[in-house]
PDB file of C-alpha atoms in Angstrom:
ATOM      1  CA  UNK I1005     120.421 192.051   1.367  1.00  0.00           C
ATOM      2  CA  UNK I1006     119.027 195.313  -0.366  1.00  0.00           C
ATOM      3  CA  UNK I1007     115.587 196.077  -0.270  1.00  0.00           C
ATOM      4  CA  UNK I1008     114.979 195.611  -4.173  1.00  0.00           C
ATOM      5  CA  UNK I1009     115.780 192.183  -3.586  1.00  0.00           C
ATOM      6  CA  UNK I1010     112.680 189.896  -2.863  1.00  0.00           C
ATOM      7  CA  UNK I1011     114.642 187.638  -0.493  1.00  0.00           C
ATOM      8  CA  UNK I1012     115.599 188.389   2.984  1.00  0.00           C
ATOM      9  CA  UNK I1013     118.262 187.771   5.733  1.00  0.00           C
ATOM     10  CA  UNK I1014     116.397 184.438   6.686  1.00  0.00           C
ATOM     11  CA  UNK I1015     116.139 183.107   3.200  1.00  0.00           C
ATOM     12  CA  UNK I1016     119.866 183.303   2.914  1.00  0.00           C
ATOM     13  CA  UNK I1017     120.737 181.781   6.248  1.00  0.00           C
ATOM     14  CA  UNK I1018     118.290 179.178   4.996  1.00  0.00           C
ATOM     15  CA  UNK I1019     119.864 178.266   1.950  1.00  0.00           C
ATOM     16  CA  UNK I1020     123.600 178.273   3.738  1.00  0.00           C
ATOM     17  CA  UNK I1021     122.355 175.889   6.396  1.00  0.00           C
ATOM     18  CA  UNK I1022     120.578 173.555   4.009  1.00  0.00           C
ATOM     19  CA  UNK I1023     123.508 173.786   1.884  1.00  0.00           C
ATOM     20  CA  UNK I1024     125.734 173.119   5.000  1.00  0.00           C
ATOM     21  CA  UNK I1025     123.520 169.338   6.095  1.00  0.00           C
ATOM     22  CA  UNK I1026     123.928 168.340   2.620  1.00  0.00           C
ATOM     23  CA  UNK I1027     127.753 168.435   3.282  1.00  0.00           C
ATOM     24  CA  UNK I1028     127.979 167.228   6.533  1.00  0.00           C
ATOM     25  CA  UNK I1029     125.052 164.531   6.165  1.00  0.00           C
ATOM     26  CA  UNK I1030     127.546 161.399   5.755  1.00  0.00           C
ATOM     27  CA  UNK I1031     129.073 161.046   9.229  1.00  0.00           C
ATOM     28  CA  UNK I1032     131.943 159.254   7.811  1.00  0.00           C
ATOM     29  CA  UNK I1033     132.952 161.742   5.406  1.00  0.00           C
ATOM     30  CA  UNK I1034     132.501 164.067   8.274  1.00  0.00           C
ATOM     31  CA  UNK I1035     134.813 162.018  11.034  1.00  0.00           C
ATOM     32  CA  UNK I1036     137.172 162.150   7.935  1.00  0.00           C
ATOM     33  CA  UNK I1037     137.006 165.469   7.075  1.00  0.00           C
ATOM     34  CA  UNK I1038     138.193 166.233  10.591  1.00  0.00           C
ATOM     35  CA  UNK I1039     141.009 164.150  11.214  1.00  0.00           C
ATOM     36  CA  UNK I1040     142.613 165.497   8.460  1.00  0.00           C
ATOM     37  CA  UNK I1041     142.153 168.862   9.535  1.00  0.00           C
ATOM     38  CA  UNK I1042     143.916 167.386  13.029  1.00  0.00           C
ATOM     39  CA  UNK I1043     140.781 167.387  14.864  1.00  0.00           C
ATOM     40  CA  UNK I1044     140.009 163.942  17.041  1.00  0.00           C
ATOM     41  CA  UNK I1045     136.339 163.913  17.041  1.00  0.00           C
ATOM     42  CA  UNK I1046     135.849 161.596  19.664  1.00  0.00           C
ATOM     43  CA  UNK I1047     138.040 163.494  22.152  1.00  0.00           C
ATOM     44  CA  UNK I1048     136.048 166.599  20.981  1.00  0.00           C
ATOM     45  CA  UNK I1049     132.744 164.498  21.684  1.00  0.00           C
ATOM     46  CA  UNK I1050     134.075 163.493  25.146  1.00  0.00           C
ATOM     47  CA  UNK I1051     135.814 166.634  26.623  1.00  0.00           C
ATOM     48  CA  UNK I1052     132.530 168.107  25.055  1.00  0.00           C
ATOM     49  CA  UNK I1053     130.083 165.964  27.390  1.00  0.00           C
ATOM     50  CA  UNK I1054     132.832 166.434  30.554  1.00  0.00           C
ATOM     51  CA  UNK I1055     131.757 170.021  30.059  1.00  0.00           C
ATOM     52  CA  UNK I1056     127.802 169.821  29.681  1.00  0.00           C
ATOM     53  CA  UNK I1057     128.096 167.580  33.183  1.00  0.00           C
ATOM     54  CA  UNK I1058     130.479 170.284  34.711  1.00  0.00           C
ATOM     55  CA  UNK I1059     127.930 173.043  33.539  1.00  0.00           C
ATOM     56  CA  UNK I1060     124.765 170.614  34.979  1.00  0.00           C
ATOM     57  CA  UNK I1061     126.856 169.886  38.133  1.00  0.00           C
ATOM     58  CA  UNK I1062     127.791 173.931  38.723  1.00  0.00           C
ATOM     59  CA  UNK I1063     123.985 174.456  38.072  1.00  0.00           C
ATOM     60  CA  UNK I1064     123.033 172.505  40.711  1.00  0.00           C
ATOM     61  CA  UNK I1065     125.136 173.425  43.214  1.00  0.00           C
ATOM     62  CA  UNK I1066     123.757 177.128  42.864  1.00  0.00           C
ATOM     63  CA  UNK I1067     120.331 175.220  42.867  1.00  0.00           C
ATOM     64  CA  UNK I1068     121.517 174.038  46.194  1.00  0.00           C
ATOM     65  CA  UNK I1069     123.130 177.416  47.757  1.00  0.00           C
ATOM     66  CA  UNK I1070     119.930 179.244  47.015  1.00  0.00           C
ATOM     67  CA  UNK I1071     117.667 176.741  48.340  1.00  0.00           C
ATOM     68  CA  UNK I1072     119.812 176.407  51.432  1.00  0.00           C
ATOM     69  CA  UNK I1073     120.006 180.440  51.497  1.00  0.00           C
ATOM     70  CA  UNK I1074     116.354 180.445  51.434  1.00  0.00           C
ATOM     71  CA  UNK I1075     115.924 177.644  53.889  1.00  0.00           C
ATOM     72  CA  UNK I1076     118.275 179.851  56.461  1.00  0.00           C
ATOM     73  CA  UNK I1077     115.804 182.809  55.960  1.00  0.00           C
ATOM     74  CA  UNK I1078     112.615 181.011  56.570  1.00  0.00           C
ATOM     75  CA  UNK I1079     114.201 179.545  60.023  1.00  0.00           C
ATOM     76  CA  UNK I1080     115.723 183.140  60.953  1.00  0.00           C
ATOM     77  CA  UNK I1081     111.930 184.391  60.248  1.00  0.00           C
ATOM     78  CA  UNK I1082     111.009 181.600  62.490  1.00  0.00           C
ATOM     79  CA  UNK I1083     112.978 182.277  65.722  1.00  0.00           C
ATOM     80  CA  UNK I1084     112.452 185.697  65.143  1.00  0.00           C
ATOM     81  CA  UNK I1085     108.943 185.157  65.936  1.00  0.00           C
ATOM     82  CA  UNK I1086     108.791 182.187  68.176  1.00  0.00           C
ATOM     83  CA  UNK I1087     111.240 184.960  70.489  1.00  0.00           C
ATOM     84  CA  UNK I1088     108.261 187.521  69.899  1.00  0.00           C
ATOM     85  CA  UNK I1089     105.559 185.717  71.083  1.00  0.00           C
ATOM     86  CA  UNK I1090     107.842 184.040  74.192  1.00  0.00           C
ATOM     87  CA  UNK I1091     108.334 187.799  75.109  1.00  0.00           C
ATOM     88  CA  UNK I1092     104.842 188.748  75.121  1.00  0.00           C
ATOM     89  CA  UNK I1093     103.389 188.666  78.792  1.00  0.00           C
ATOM     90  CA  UNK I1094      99.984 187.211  77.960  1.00  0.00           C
ATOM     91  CA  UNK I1095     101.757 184.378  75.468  1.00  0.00           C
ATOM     92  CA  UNK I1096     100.406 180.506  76.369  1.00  0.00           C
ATOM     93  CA  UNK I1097     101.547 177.668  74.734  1.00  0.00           C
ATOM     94  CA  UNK I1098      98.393 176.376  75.603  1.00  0.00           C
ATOM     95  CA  UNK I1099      96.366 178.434  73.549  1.00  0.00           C
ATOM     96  CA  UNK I1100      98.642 178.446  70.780  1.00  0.00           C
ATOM     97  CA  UNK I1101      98.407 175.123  70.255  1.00  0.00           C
ATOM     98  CA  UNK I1102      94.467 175.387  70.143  1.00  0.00           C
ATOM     99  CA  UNK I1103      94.367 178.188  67.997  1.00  0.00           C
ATOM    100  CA  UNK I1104      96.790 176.580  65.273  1.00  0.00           C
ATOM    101  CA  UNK I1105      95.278 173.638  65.951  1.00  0.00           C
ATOM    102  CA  UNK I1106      98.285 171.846  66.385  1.00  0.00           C
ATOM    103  CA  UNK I1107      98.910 168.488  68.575  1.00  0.00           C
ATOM    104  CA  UNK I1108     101.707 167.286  71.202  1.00  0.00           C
ATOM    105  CA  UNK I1109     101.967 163.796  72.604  1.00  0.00           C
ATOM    106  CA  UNK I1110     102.782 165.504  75.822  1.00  0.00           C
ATOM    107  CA  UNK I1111     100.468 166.491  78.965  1.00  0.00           C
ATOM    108  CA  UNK I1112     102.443 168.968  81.276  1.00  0.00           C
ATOM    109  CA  UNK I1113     102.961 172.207  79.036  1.00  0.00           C
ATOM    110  CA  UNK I1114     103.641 173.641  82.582  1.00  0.00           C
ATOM    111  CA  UNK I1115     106.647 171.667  82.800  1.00  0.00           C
ATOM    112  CA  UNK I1116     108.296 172.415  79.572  1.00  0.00           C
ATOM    113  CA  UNK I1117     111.195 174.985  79.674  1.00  0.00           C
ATOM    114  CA  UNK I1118     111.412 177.840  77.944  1.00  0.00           C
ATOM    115  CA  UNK I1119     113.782 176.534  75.156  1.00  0.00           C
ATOM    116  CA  UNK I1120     111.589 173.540  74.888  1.00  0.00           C
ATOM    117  CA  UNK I1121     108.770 176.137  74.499  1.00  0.00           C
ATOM    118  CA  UNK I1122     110.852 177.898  71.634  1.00  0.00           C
ATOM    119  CA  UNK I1123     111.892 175.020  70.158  1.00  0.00           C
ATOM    120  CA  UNK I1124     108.350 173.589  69.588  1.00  0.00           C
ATOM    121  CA  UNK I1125     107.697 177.212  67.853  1.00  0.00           C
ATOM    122  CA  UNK I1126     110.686 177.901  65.539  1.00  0.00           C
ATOM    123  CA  UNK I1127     110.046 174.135  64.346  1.00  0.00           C
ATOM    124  CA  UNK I1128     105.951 175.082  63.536  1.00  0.00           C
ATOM    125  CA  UNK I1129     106.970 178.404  62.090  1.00  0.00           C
ATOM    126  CA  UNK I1130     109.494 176.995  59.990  1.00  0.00           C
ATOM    127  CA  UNK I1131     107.478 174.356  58.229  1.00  0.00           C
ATOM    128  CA  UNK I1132     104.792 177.221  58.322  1.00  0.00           C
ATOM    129  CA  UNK I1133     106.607 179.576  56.531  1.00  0.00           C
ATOM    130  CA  UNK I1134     107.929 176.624  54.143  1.00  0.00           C
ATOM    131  CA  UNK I1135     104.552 175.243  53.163  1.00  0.00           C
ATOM    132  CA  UNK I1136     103.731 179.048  52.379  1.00  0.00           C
ATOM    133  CA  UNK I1137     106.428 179.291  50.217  1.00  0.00           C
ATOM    134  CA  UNK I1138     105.978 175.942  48.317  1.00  0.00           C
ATOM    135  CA  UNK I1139     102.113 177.057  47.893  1.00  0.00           C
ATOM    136  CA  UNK I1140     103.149 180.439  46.336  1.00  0.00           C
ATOM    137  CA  UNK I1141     105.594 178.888  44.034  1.00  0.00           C
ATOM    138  CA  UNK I1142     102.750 176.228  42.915  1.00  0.00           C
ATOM    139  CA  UNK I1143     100.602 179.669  41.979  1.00  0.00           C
ATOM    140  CA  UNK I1144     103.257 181.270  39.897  1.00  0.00           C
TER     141      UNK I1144
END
């Protein structure tokens, strides 16, 4: 529109649209206006739907992949440090335990390997890490 004109853009698009649900307001004379322009509306409604699934669907599979990517990257986080502290000298699964103040229906720490050992620590770190990241995403 020129600028001597007192409406705008919006006012035009306005009036086409309003213009456009006056037309189309009958559904019958709708369905009827495209069938005879060859157009099956109820295959158009269906193959229409088949596609919003398929779009919901591919959406959560990469819902899925990233979680899962993200999941994979906690628990490499997780054995990386579980292998740090088993490679520290003065490391005690002992004291660990106090200091996170975690429990372990099991009295001989002595006797547990050193897999068991890392096992028991990739398992803490991981949910660790995991609550962390649920708590930060509750903050955003």
């Amino acid at each position: 529109m020129s600028k001597g004109t007192k409406y705008t853009k919006s006012d035009f698009i306005r009036l086409v649209v309003s213009d456009l649900d006056s037309i189309s307001s009958n559904q019958e004379q709708a369905r009827q206006f495209l069938s005879s322009e060859g157009v099956n509306p109820d295959n158009l409604l269906s193959e229409g739907l088949k596609r919003i699934k398929k779009m919901q669907l591919q959406n959560a599979a990469k819902q899925t992949k990233a979680d899962m990517a993200i999941a994979e990257s906690v628990k490499d986080k997780a054995i990386h440090w579980a292998e740090t502290l088993l490679n520290q000298a003065s490391f005690s699964i002992r004291e660990f335990m106090l200091k996170e103040k975690l429990s372990l229906n099991f009295r001989n720490f002595e006797s547990l390997s050193k897999e068991d050992i890392k096992a028991i620590l990739v398992k803490h770190f991981t949910l660790k890490l995991m609550d962390e990241d649920d708590s930060n995403t509750e903050n955003i």
